[in-house]
Amino acid sequence: MTRSDAAFAAHGRGWFNQTERLNRVESVALLALLAVMVTFDVIGFVTSGTNHLDHLVSVVSTLTLALYIWSPLVATSLLGVTVALSLTTAYASASITAGSLAALLVLRLASSPLIIAYFGGLLLATAAVTSGISPSVIAPPEMAIYLLVAAVAGSIGVALRTAYARGRRLEYQLAEREEHKRQAIVAERRWIAGELHDSIAHQLTIISLHTQLLDDDEMRDASQEAIRTAARKALSDLRFIIKLAEDAPAGTEVSAGDLKAAIDEAREEFRGAGHSVVLEGDLHDEGIPRGAEIVLARVVRESATNIIKYAGPGDVRFVLDVQPEAITMTISSPLATGSTPRVASSSGTGLNRMAGRVLGVSGEFSAGPVGNEWQVRTYLPLGSLPNSHETRVAGIGA
């Protein structure tokens, strides 16, 4: 036998072995039924003076059905051998009875090739006993009863198989639904955590910075006002996030993504930190879609947090380049002259979150030193930007 022939034979055996197993209730019910049948056969074997072979064939055929608990393939094969041997005697009716009842188990458990083989064997046995080829001759009306029993038993087997298959399918769908629900909950938690990082952490950075300036008589009033403003914005952002998490109706106190508002807010914060802002580009350009505004506004806010923490003295420059096919925004800030940031707190997730937002809409993101500046560059191809609602899910929830 060649390797391909061996592989084909193994594949064929796999077809026959693709069977199901009886559950515990079915196994107990089958054993109880077989116990009753064997008991009657044994009683008949003991009490009858003749026809011992008839009862013996019946006992063997009945016990063969118990093998369906272990292996439908083995049970069907042995049942076929038992029926074939009984056809050489005058007592084939007992094995054909067992074969007819086996239709329930075969259609409940067996693979399609095994079912075909079973019914083929049943038809051959029927032809043998009705045509006179076998020493056992069964009249057509009696044989019709056996076939009717096989049809009813097979129908019950198909019904049970369909019911269990539907139950397994429903269990799988329920488990899949629960997994989707779990993933949705995890995604929502990540989204809320991200919003808290982007919004609340930014305002707390402002508060932390100006708290250090309260001892400066010249900066005290401005710092107190900055702290009040940042605290008010933090509370407003917190209410906004809570409303979104509760699926509140549209209309909140905080804009989800206004690029001009984000840059104006950053300008005020930079002024309090001693930076001036240089803006190149038109924020009112009608070529900026809403989806791009949402992503860019988030990048501005996160960059502003990092600039306040780490930037050295000098100008912060925003360069916005709007082209028909893409939008590029570059934020440049002077590198710090010392090694210690003005606000000693960092989660280390800011750059990753900015990159995640941009890459989530098929854009390009880079951040790092260029000369004596720290430069954050965002490139958004307009063709890949979704609508504003989709951007809120893909970008803000990144």
Coordinates of C-alpha atoms in Angstrom, one line a residue:
M1 CA 0.0 0.0 0.0
T2 CA 1.4 3.4 -1.0
R3 CA 1.5 6.4 1.4
S4 CA -1.4 8.1 -0.4
D5 CA -3.5 4.8 -0.1
A6 CA -2.7 4.6 3.6
A7 CA -3.6 8.2 4.1
F8 CA -6.9 7.7 2.2
A9 CA -7.7 4.6 4.3
A10 CA -6.9 6.5 7.5
H11 CA -9.2 9.4 6.4
G12 CA -11.9 6.9 5.7
R13 CA -11.6 5.4 9.1
G14 CA -11.8 8.9 10.5
W15 CA -15.2 9.4 8.8
F16 CA -16.6 6.2 10.4
N17 CA -15.1 7.3 13.8
Q18 CA -16.8 10.7 13.8
T19 CA -19.5 9.5 16.3
E20 CA -21.2 11.0 19.3
R21 CA -21.5 9.6 22.8
L22 CA -24.5 8.8 24.9
N23 CA -25.0 11.0 27.9
R24 CA -25.4 9.5 31.4
V25 CA -29.2 9.5 31.3
E26 CA -29.3 7.8 27.9
S27 CA -26.7 5.2 29.0
V28 CA -28.7 4.4 32.2
A29 CA -32.0 4.1 30.2
L30 CA -30.3 1.9 27.6
L31 CA -28.8 -0.4 30.2
A32 CA -32.2 -0.7 32.0
L33 CA -34.0 -1.6 28.8
L34 CA -31.4 -4.1 27.8
A35 CA -31.5 -5.7 31.3
V36 CA -35.2 -6.2 30.9
M37 CA -34.8 -7.8 27.4
V38 CA -32.0 -10.1 28.5
T39 CA -34.0 -11.1 31.6
F40 CA -36.9 -12.3 29.4
D41 CA -34.5 -14.1 27.1
V42 CA -32.8 -15.8 29.9
I43 CA -36.1 -16.9 31.4
G44 CA -37.2 -18.2 28.0
F45 CA -33.8 -20.0 27.6
V46 CA -34.2 -21.7 31.0
T47 CA -37.9 -22.6 30.8
S48 CA -38.1 -23.7 27.1
G49 CA -37.1 -27.2 26.4
T50 CA -36.3 -26.4 22.7
N51 CA -35.1 -23.5 20.6
H52 CA -32.2 -22.7 22.9
L53 CA -30.3 -21.4 20.0
D54 CA -33.1 -18.8 19.3
H55 CA -32.8 -17.4 22.8
L56 CA -29.0 -17.5 22.7
V57 CA -28.9 -15.5 19.5
S58 CA -31.4 -13.0 21.0
V59 CA -29.2 -12.6 24.2
V60 CA -26.1 -12.1 22.1
S61 CA -27.8 -9.6 19.8
T62 CA -29.3 -7.7 22.8
L63 CA -25.9 -7.5 24.6
T64 CA -24.3 -6.2 21.5
L65 CA -26.5 -3.1 21.8
A66 CA -24.8 -2.3 25.1
L67 CA -21.6 -1.6 23.2
Y68 CA -23.1 1.6 21.8
I69 CA -22.3 3.2 25.2
W70 CA -18.6 2.6 24.4
S71 CA -18.2 2.7 20.6
P72 CA -21.0 3.0 18.0
L73 CA -18.5 1.8 15.3
V74 CA -17.6 -1.4 17.2
A75 CA -21.2 -2.0 18.3
T76 CA -22.5 -1.6 14.7
S77 CA -19.8 -3.8 13.3
L78 CA -20.4 -6.6 15.9
L79 CA -24.2 -6.3 15.4
G80 CA -23.6 -6.8 11.6
V81 CA -21.5 -9.9 12.3
T82 CA -24.1 -11.3 14.6
V83 CA -26.9 -10.7 12.1
A84 CA -24.8 -12.2 9.3
L85 CA -24.1 -15.4 11.4
S86 CA -27.7 -15.7 12.4
L87 CA -28.7 -15.7 8.8
T88 CA -27.0 -19.1 8.5
T89 CA -29.4 -20.5 11.0
A90 CA -33.2 -20.7 11.3
Y91 CA -33.3 -18.1 14.1
A92 CA -32.4 -14.8 12.4
S93 CA -35.6 -13.1 13.6
A94 CA -34.1 -12.4 17.1
S95 CA -31.0 -10.6 15.6
I96 CA -33.1 -8.7 13.1
T97 CA -35.2 -7.5 16.0
A98 CA -32.1 -6.1 17.7
G99 CA -30.9 -4.7 14.4
S100 CA -34.2 -2.8 14.0
L101 CA -34.0 -1.4 17.5
A102 CA -30.4 -0.4 16.8
A103 CA -31.7 2.2 14.3
L104 CA -32.4 4.5 17.2
L105 CA -28.8 4.3 18.5
V106 CA -27.2 4.4 15.0
L107 CA -29.1 7.6 14.0
R108 CA -28.5 9.1 17.4
L109 CA -24.7 8.5 17.5
A110 CA -23.2 7.3 14.2
S111 CA -21.4 9.2 11.5
S112 CA -23.0 9.5 8.0
P113 CA -20.9 6.7 6.5
L114 CA -21.7 4.4 9.3
I115 CA -25.4 5.2 9.0
I116 CA -25.3 4.3 5.3
A117 CA -23.4 1.1 6.1
Y118 CA -26.0 0.2 8.7
F119 CA -29.0 0.7 6.5
G120 CA -27.3 -1.2 3.7
G121 CA -26.7 -4.2 5.9
L122 CA -30.3 -4.0 7.2
L123 CA -31.6 -4.1 3.6
L124 CA -29.4 -7.0 2.7
A125 CA -30.6 -8.9 5.7
T126 CA -34.2 -8.2 4.7
A127 CA -33.6 -9.4 1.2
A128 CA -31.9 -12.6 2.5
V129 CA -34.8 -13.6 4.8
T130 CA -37.6 -12.6 2.4
S131 CA -36.1 -14.2 -0.7
G132 CA -35.4 -17.6 0.8
I133 CA -31.6 -17.3 0.5
S134 CA -31.3 -17.7 4.3
P135 CA -32.5 -20.8 6.2
S136 CA -34.5 -18.2 8.3
V137 CA -37.6 -17.4 6.3
I138 CA -39.6 -14.4 7.5
A139 CA -42.9 -13.6 5.9
P140 CA -43.2 -10.2 4.2
P141 CA -45.9 -8.9 6.7
E142 CA -43.6 -9.8 9.6
M143 CA -40.6 -8.3 7.9
A144 CA -42.6 -5.1 7.3
I145 CA -43.2 -4.9 11.0
Y146 CA -39.4 -5.1 11.6
L147 CA -38.8 -2.3 9.1
L148 CA -41.6 -0.2 10.7
V149 CA -39.9 -0.7 14.1
A150 CA -36.6 0.4 12.5
A151 CA -38.2 3.5 10.9
V152 CA -39.8 4.6 14.2
A153 CA -36.7 3.9 16.2
G154 CA -34.6 5.8 13.6
S155 CA -37.0 8.8 13.8
I156 CA -36.6 8.9 17.5
G157 CA -32.8 8.8 17.1
V158 CA -32.9 11.6 14.6
A159 CA -35.1 13.7 16.9
L160 CA -32.7 13.1 19.8
R161 CA -29.7 13.9 17.7
T162 CA -31.3 17.1 16.4
A163 CA -32.3 18.2 19.9
Y164 CA -28.8 17.6 21.4
A165 CA -27.2 19.4 18.4
R166 CA -29.5 22.3 18.8
G167 CA -28.7 22.4 22.6
R168 CA -25.0 22.4 21.9
R169 CA -25.4 25.1 19.3
L170 CA -27.4 27.3 21.8
E171 CA -24.8 26.7 24.5
Y172 CA -22.1 27.8 22.1
Q173 CA -24.0 30.8 21.1
L174 CA -24.7 31.7 24.7
A175 CA -21.0 31.3 25.6
E176 CA -20.1 33.4 22.5
R177 CA -22.5 36.1 23.6
E178 CA -21.2 36.1 27.1
E179 CA -17.6 36.4 25.8
H180 CA -18.7 39.3 23.6
K181 CA -20.3 40.9 26.6
R182 CA -17.2 40.4 28.6
Q183 CA -15.0 41.9 25.9
A184 CA -17.4 44.9 25.6
I185 CA -17.2 45.4 29.4
V186 CA -13.4 45.3 29.2
A187 CA -13.3 47.7 26.3
E188 CA -15.6 50.1 28.1
R189 CA -13.4 50.0 31.2
R190 CA -10.3 50.7 29.0
W191 CA -12.1 53.5 27.4
I192 CA -13.1 55.1 30.7
A193 CA -9.6 54.6 32.0
G194 CA -8.2 56.3 28.8
E195 CA -10.6 59.2 29.1
L196 CA -9.7 59.7 32.7
H197 CA -6.0 59.6 31.7
D198 CA -6.5 62.1 28.9
S199 CA -8.8 64.5 30.6
I200 CA -8.4 64.3 34.4
A201 CA -4.7 63.6 34.5
H202 CA -4.1 66.6 32.2
Q203 CA -5.9 69.0 34.6
L204 CA -4.2 67.5 37.6
T205 CA -0.9 68.2 35.9
I206 CA -1.9 71.8 35.6
I207 CA -2.9 71.9 39.3
S208 CA 0.3 70.2 40.4
L209 CA 2.4 72.7 38.4
H210 CA 0.7 75.8 39.8
T211 CA 0.6 74.5 43.3
Q212 CA 4.4 74.8 43.2
L213 CA 4.1 78.5 42.2
L214 CA 1.8 79.6 45.1
D215 CA 4.7 80.7 47.2
D216 CA 5.7 83.1 44.4
D217 CA 4.0 86.5 45.2
E218 CA 4.0 87.5 41.6
M219 CA 2.5 84.2 40.3
R220 CA 0.2 83.5 43.2
D221 CA -3.0 85.1 41.8
A222 CA -2.5 83.7 38.3
S223 CA -1.7 80.2 39.8
Q224 CA -4.8 80.3 42.0
E225 CA -6.9 81.2 39.0
A226 CA -5.3 78.4 37.0
I227 CA -5.9 75.9 39.8
R228 CA -9.6 76.9 40.0
T229 CA -10.0 76.6 36.2
A230 CA -8.2 73.3 36.0
A231 CA -10.3 71.9 38.9
R232 CA -13.5 73.1 37.3
K233 CA -12.5 71.5 34.0
A234 CA -11.5 68.3 35.7
L235 CA -15.0 68.1 37.3
S236 CA -16.6 69.0 34.0
D237 CA -14.6 66.3 32.2
L238 CA -15.5 63.8 34.9
R239 CA -19.2 64.5 34.5
F240 CA -18.8 64.2 30.8
I241 CA -17.2 60.8 31.0
I242 CA -19.8 59.6 33.5
K243 CA -22.6 60.7 31.1
L244 CA -21.0 58.9 28.2
A245 CA -20.5 55.8 30.2
E246 CA -24.2 55.9 31.1
D247 CA -25.2 56.4 27.4
A248 CA -26.5 59.8 28.3
P249 CA -28.2 61.9 25.6
A250 CA -26.0 64.1 23.4
G251 CA -25.2 67.5 24.7
T252 CA -22.6 67.9 27.4
E253 CA -20.4 70.6 28.8
V254 CA -17.2 69.3 27.3
S255 CA -16.5 69.1 23.6
A256 CA -15.5 65.6 22.4
G257 CA -13.1 66.9 19.9
D258 CA -12.8 70.6 18.9
L259 CA -9.3 71.2 17.6
K260 CA -9.4 75.0 17.9
A261 CA -10.8 74.8 21.4
A262 CA -8.0 72.3 22.3
I263 CA -5.3 74.5 21.0
D264 CA -6.8 77.6 22.7
E265 CA -7.0 75.8 26.0
A266 CA -3.4 74.6 25.6
R267 CA -2.3 78.2 24.8
E268 CA -3.7 79.4 28.1
E269 CA -2.1 76.6 30.0
F270 CA 1.3 77.2 28.3
R271 CA 1.1 80.9 29.1
G272 CA 0.7 80.0 32.8
A273 CA 3.7 77.8 32.5
G274 CA 5.9 80.4 30.8
H275 CA 5.5 79.3 27.2
S276 CA 4.3 81.3 24.2
V277 CA 2.5 79.6 21.3
V278 CA 3.2 79.9 17.6
L279 CA 0.5 78.6 15.3
E280 CA 1.0 77.9 11.6
G281 CA -2.1 76.9 9.6
D282 CA -5.8 77.6 9.4
L283 CA -7.8 75.9 12.2
H284 CA -11.0 76.9 10.3
D285 CA -10.1 75.2 7.1
E286 CA -13.2 73.4 5.8
G287 CA -11.0 70.6 4.6
I288 CA -10.6 69.3 8.1
P289 CA -13.2 66.6 8.7
R290 CA -14.8 66.0 12.0
G291 CA -13.1 62.7 12.5
A292 CA -9.6 64.3 12.0
E293 CA -10.6 67.0 14.5
I294 CA -11.4 64.5 17.2
V295 CA -8.1 62.6 16.8
L296 CA -6.0 65.8 16.5
A297 CA -7.7 67.4 19.5
R298 CA -6.8 64.4 21.7
V299 CA -3.2 64.5 20.5
V300 CA -3.0 68.2 21.3
R301 CA -4.3 67.6 24.9
E302 CA -2.0 64.7 25.6
S303 CA 1.0 66.7 24.1
A304 CA 0.1 69.7 26.2
T305 CA 0.3 67.5 29.3
N306 CA 3.7 66.3 28.4
I307 CA 5.0 69.7 27.4
I308 CA 3.9 71.2 30.7
K309 CA 5.7 68.3 32.5
Y310 CA 8.9 68.2 30.5
A311 CA 9.5 71.1 28.1
G312 CA 12.3 73.7 28.6
P313 CA 11.8 77.4 28.2
G314 CA 10.8 78.7 24.8
D315 CA 8.1 78.7 22.2
V316 CA 5.7 75.8 21.5
R317 CA 4.9 75.6 17.8
F318 CA 1.8 74.1 16.2
V319 CA 2.0 73.5 12.4
L320 CA -1.1 72.3 10.7
D321 CA -0.8 71.3 7.0
V322 CA -4.2 70.5 5.3
Q323 CA -3.9 68.8 1.9
P324 CA -6.7 67.3 -0.2
E325 CA -5.5 63.8 0.6
A326 CA -4.1 64.1 4.1
I327 CA -3.7 66.3 7.2
T328 CA -0.4 66.7 9.0
M329 CA 0.0 68.3 12.4
T330 CA 3.4 68.9 14.0
I331 CA 3.8 70.0 17.6
S332 CA 7.3 71.2 18.6
S333 CA 8.5 72.2 22.0
P334 CA 12.0 73.0 23.4
L335 CA 13.8 70.1 25.1
A336 CA 14.3 70.4 28.8
T337 CA 17.6 71.8 30.0
G338 CA 17.6 69.7 33.2
S339 CA 16.9 66.1 33.8
T340 CA 14.1 66.6 36.3
P341 CA 10.6 67.4 35.0
R342 CA 8.7 70.3 36.5
V343 CA 5.9 67.8 37.5
A344 CA 7.3 64.6 38.8
S345 CA 4.5 62.2 37.8
S346 CA 4.1 60.1 34.7
S347 CA 2.2 56.9 33.8
G348 CA 4.3 56.3 30.7
T349 CA 1.1 55.7 28.6
G350 CA 0.7 59.1 27.0
L351 CA 2.7 58.4 23.8
N352 CA 1.3 55.0 23.5
R353 CA -2.2 56.3 23.7
M354 CA -1.6 59.0 21.1
A355 CA 0.0 56.5 18.8
G356 CA -3.0 54.1 19.3
R357 CA -5.5 56.8 18.4
V358 CA -3.6 57.7 15.2
L359 CA -2.8 54.2 14.1
G360 CA -6.4 53.2 14.8
V361 CA -7.5 55.4 11.8
S362 CA -4.7 54.2 9.6
G363 CA -2.5 57.2 10.3
E364 CA 1.1 57.7 11.1
F365 CA 2.5 58.9 14.4
S366 CA 6.0 59.7 15.5
A367 CA 7.4 61.4 18.6
G368 CA 11.0 62.2 19.6
P369 CA 13.8 64.7 19.7
V370 CA 14.6 66.6 16.5
G371 CA 17.6 68.9 17.0
N372 CA 17.0 70.8 20.2
E373 CA 13.2 70.3 20.1
W374 CA 10.8 67.5 21.0
Q375 CA 8.5 66.9 18.0
V376 CA 5.2 65.1 17.8
R377 CA 4.0 64.5 14.3
T378 CA 0.6 63.2 13.3
Y379 CA -0.3 62.2 9.7
L380 CA -3.9 61.4 8.9
P381 CA -4.9 60.2 5.4
L382 CA -8.4 61.6 4.8
G383 CA -9.5 58.6 2.8
S384 CA -9.2 56.3 5.8
L385 CA -11.0 58.5 8.4
P386 CA -14.4 57.3 9.5
N387 CA -17.3 59.4 10.6
S388 CA -17.2 61.3 13.8
H389 CA -19.2 58.6 15.8
E390 CA -16.9 55.8 14.5
T391 CA -13.9 57.9 15.3
R392 CA -15.0 58.3 18.8
V393 CA -15.2 54.6 19.2
A394 CA -12.0 53.7 17.3
G395 CA -9.9 56.7 18.3
I396 CA -11.0 57.9 21.7
G397 CA -11.6 54.4 22.9
A398 CA -8.2 53.2 21.8

